[in-house]
mmCIF file of C-alpha atoms in Angstrom:
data_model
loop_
_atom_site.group_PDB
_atom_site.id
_atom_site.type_symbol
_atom_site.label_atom_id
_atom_site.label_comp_id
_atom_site.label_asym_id
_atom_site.label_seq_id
_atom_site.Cartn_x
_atom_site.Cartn_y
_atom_site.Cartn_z
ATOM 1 C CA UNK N 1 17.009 -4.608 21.954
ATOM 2 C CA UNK N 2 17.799 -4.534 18.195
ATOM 3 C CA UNK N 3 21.563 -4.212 16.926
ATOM 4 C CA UNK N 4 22.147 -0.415 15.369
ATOM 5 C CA UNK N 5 23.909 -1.224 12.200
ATOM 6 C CA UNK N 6 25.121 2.128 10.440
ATOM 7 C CA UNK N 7 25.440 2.043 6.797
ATOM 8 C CA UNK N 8 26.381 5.149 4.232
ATOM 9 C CA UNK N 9 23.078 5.389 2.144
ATOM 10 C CA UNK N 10 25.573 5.833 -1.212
ATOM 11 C CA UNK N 11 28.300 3.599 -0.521
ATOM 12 C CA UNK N 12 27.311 1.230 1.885
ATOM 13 C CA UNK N 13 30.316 -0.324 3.812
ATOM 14 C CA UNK N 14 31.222 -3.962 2.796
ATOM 15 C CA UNK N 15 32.653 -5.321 6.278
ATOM 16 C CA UNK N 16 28.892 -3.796 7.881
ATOM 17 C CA UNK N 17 27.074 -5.313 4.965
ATOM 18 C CA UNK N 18 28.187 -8.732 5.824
ATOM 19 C CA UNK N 19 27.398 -8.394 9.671
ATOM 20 C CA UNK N 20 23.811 -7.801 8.707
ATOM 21 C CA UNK N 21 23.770 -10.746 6.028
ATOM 22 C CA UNK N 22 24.880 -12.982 8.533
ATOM 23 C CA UNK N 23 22.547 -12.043 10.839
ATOM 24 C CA UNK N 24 19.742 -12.634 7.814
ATOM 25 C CA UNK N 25 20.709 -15.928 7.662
ATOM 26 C CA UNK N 26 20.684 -16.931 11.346
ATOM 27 C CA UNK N 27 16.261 -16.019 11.037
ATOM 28 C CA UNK N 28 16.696 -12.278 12.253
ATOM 29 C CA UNK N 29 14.031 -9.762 11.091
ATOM 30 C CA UNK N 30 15.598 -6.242 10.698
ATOM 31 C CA UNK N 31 14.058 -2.472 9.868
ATOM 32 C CA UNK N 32 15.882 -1.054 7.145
ATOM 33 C CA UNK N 33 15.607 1.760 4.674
ATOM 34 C CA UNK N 34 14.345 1.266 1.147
ATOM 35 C CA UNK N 35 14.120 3.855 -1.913
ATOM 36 C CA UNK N 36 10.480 4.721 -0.617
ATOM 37 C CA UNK N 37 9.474 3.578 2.961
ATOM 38 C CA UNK N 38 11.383 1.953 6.129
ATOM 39 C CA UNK N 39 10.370 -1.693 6.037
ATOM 40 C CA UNK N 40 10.564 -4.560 7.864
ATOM 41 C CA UNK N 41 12.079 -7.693 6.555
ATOM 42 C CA UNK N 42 14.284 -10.896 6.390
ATOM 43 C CA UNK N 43 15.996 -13.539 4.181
ATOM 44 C CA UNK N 44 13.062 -14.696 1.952
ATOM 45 C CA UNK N 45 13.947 -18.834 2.778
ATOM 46 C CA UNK N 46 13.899 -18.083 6.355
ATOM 47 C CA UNK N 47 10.355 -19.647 7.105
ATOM 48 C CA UNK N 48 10.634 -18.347 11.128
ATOM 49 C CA UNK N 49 11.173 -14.913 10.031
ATOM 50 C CA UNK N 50 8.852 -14.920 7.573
ATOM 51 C CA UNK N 51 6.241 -15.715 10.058
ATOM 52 C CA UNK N 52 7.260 -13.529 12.757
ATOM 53 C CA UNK N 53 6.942 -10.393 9.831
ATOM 54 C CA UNK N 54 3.680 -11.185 9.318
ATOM 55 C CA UNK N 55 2.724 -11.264 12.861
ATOM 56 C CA UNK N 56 4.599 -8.088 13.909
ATOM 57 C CA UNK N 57 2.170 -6.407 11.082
ATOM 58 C CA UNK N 58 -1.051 -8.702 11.508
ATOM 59 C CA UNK N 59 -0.638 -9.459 7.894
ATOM 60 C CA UNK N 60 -2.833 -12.930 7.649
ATOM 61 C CA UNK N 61 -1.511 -15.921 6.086
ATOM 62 C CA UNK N 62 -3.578 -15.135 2.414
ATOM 63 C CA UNK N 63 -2.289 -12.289 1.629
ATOM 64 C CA UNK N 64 0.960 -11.855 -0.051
ATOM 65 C CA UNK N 65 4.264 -10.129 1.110
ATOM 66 C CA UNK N 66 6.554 -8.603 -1.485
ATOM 67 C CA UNK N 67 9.912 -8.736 -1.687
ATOM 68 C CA UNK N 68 13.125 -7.234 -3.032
ATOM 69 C CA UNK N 69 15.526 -8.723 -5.659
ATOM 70 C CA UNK N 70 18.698 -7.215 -7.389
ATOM 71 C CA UNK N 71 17.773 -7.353 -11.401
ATOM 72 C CA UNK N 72 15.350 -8.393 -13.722
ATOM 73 C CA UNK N 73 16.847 -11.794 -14.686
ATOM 74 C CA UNK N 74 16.563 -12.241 -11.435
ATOM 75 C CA UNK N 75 12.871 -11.567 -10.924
ATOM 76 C CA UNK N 76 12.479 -14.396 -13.637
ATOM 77 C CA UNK N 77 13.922 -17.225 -11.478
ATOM 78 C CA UNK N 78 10.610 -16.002 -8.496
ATOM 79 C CA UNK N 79 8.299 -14.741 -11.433
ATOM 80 C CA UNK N 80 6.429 -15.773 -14.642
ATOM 81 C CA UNK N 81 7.222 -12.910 -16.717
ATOM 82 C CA UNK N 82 5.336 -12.753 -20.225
ATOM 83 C CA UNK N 83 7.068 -10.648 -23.095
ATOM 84 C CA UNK N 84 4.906 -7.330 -22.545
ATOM 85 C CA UNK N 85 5.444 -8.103 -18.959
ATOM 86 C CA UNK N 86 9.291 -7.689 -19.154
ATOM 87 C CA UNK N 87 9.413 -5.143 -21.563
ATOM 88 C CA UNK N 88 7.318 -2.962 -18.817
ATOM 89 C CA UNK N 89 9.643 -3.722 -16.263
ATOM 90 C CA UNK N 90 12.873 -3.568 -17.995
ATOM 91 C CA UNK N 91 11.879 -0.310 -18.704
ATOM 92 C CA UNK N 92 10.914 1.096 -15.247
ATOM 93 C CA UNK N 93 13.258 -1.006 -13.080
ATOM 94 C CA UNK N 94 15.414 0.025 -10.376
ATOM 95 C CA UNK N 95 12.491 2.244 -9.305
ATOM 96 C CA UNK N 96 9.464 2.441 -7.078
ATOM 97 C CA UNK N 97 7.637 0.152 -8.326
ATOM 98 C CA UNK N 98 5.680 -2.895 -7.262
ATOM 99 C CA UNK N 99 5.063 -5.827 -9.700
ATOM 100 C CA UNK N 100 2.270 -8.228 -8.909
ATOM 101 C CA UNK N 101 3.082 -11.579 -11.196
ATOM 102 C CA UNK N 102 2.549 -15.483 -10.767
ATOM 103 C CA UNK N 103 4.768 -16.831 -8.912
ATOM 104 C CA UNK N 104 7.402 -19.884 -9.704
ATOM 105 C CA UNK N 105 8.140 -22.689 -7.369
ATOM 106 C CA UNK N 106 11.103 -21.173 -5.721
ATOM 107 C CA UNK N 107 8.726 -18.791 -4.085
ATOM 108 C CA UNK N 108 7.944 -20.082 -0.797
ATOM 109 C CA UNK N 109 4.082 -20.735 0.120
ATOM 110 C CA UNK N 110 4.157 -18.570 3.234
ATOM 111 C CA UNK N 111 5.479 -15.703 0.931
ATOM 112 C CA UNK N 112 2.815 -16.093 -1.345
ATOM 113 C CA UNK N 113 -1.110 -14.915 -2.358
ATOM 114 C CA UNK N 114 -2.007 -19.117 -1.539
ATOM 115 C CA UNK N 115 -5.555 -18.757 -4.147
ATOM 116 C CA UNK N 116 -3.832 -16.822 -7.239
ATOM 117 C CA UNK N 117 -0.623 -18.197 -6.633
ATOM 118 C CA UNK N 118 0.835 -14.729 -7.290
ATOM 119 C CA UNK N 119 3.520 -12.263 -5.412
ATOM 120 C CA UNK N 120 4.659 -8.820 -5.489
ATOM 121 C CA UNK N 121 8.347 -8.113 -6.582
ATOM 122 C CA UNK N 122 10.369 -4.872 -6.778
ATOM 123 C CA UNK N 123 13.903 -3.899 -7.843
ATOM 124 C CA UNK N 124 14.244 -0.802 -5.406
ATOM 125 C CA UNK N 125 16.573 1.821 -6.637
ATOM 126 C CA UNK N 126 18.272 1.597 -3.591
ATOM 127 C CA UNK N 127 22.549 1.154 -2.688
ATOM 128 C CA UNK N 128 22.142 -0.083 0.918
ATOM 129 C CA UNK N 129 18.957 -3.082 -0.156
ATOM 130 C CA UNK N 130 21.458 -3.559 -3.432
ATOM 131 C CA UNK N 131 24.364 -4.714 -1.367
ATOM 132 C CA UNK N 132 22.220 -6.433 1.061
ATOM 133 C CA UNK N 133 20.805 -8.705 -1.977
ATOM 134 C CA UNK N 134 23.978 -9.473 -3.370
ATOM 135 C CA UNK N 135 25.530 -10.182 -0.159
ATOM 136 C CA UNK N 136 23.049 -12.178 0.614
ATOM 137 C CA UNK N 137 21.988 -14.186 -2.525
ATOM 138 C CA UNK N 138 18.535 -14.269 -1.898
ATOM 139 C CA UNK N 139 15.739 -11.957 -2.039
ATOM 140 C CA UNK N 140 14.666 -9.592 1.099
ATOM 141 C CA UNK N 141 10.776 -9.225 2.624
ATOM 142 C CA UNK N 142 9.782 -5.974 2.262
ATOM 143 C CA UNK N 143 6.749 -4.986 3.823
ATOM 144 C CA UNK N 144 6.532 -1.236 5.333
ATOM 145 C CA UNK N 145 7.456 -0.047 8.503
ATOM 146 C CA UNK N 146 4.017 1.335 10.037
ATOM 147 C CA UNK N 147 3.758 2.436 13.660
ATOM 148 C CA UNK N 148 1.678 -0.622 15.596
ATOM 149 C CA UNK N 149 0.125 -0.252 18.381
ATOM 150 C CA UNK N 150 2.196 2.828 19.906
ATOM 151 C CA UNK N 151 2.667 3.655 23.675
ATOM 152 C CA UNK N 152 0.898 7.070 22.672
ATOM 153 C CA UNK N 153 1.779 8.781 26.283
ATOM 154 C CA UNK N 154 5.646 7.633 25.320
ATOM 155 C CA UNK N 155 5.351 10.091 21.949
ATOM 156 C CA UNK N 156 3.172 13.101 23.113
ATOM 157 C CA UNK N 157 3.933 14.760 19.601
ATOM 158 C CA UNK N 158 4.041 12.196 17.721
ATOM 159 C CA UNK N 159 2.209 11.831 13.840
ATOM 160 C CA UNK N 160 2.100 8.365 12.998
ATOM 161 C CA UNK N 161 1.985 8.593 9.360
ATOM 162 C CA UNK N 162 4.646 10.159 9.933
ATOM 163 C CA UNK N 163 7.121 9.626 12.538
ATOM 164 C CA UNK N 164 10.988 10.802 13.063
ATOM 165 C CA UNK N 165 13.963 8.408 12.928
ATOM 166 C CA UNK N 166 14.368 8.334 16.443
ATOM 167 C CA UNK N 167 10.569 7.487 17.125
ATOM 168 C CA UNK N 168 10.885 4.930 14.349
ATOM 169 C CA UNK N 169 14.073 3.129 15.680
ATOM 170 C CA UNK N 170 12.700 3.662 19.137
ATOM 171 C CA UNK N 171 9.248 2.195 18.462
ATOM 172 C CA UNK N 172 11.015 -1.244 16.568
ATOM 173 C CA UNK N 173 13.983 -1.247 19.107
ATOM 174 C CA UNK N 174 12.525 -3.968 20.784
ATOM 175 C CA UNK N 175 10.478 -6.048 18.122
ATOM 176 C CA UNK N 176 13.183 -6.788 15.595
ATOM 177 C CA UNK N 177 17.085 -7.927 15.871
ATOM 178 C CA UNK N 178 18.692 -5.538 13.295
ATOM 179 C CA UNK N 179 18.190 -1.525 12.510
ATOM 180 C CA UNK N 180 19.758 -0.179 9.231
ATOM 181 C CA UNK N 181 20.480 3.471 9.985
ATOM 182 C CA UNK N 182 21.436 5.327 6.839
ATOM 183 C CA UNK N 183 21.765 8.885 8.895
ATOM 184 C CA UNK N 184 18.630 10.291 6.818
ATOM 185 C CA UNK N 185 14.953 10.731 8.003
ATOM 186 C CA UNK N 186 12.361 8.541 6.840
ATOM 187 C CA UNK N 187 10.515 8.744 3.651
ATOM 188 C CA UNK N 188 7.025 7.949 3.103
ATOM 189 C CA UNK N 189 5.789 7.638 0.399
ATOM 190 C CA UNK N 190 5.263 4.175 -1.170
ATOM 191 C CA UNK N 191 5.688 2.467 -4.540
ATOM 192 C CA UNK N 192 3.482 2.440 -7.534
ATOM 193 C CA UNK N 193 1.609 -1.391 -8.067
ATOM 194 C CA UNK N 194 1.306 -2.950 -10.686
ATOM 195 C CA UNK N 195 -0.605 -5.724 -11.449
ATOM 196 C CA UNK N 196 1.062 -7.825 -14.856
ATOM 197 C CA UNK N 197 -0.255 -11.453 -13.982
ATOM 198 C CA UNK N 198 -2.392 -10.325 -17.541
ATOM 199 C CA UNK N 199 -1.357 -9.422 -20.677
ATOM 200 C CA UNK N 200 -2.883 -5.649 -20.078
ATOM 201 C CA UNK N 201 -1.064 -4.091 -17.285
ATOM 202 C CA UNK N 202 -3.572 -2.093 -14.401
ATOM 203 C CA UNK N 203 -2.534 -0.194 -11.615
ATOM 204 C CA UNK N 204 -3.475 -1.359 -8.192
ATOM 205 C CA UNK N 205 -2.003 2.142 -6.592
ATOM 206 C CA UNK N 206 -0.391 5.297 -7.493
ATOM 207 C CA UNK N 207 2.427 5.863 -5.300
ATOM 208 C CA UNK N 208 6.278 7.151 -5.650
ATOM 209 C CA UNK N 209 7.159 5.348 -8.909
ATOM 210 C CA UNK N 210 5.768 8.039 -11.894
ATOM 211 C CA UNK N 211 4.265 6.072 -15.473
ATOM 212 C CA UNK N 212 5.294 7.618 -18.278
ATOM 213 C CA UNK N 213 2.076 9.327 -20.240
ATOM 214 C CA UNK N 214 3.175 6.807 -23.178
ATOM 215 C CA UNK N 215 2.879 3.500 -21.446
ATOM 216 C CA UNK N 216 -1.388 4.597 -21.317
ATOM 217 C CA UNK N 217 -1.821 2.363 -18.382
ATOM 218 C CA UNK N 218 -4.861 2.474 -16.071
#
């Protein structure tokens, strides 16, 4: 059964922080709240975790996961970022939003889209996944949190595009180590792509994070 950790969505507790960092770091996979969906991830240089998130959502080996990192000079050290590139994000970042860019060499190949070299990267306007990076000092997997395979007779009423905390927890209770509970319901609506491994930015999908009429992106 996974660990409960609790953790106040605004002002996440320092001393809890670090219990879940060090568990990070020993290869556990945890369910934990972003700024749009739950997800499920782990330290990004664990390579065991890394593998069992992509079996846990059937996610095959070619296609990429994204993960989370704290800033924008930050993104640079996992991202090739071209000038109209980083003026985009600068100006959209913490925030829904999911970058697609080519990826450097400290992004491992398991992580990775293996034919266009490329990766998706988000800054998530988010306390508790803040304090989790910076405790941590490396970027999180964050792929989200769908209902798999459900024991349907378990949740009579249950909507799976939908589900309640307590069918969430009690659906990953026993297929990861760690649960984030910020005391709030789930949300679900996910973040907006975008692609920038070209100089002309396109959307891949609409989703939480709003474009500003301005930006005249497609």
């Amino acid at each position: 059964m996974a660990e409960i950790y609790n953790l106040n969505p605004e002002t996440p507790q320092t001393r809890t922080v670090n219990q879940i960092v060090s568990e990070l770091r020993s290869g556990a996979v945890m369910l934990y709240p972003t700024d749009t969906v739950y997800a499920i991830g782990c330290d990004l240089n664990s390579k065991s975790a890394v593998k069992r998130v992509r079996e846990l959502k059937k996610i095959s080996n070619d296609k990429p996961l994204t993960f989370l990192c704290p800033s924008l000079s930050n993104i640079a050290m996992y991202a090739q970022v071209h000038d109209v590139a980083y003026r985009l994000m600068r100006s959209l970042i913490p925030g829904a939003y999911t970058f697609i860019l080519p990826a450097t060499k400290l992004v491992p190949k398991l992580v990775m889209n293996p034919k266009r070299k490329t990766t998706g990267i988000r800054v998530p306007d988010s306390p508790i996944c803040l304090a989790l990076l910076e405790s941590l000092g490396n970027p999180v997997i964050s792929t989200s949190a769908n209902l798999i395979e459900v024991e349907m007779d378990k949740f009579e009423s249950l909507d799976i595009s939908n589900p309640s905390q307590i069918e969430l927890f009690d659906h990953f209770s026993k297929l990861v180590d760690v649960i984030v509970d910020n005391g709030l319901e789930p949300r679900y609506k996910v973040s907006t792509i975008l692609d920038l491994t070209e100089v002309e930015p396109k959307i891949i999908r609409q989703g939480l994070g709003k474009l500003p009429d301005y930006l005249n992106i497609h």
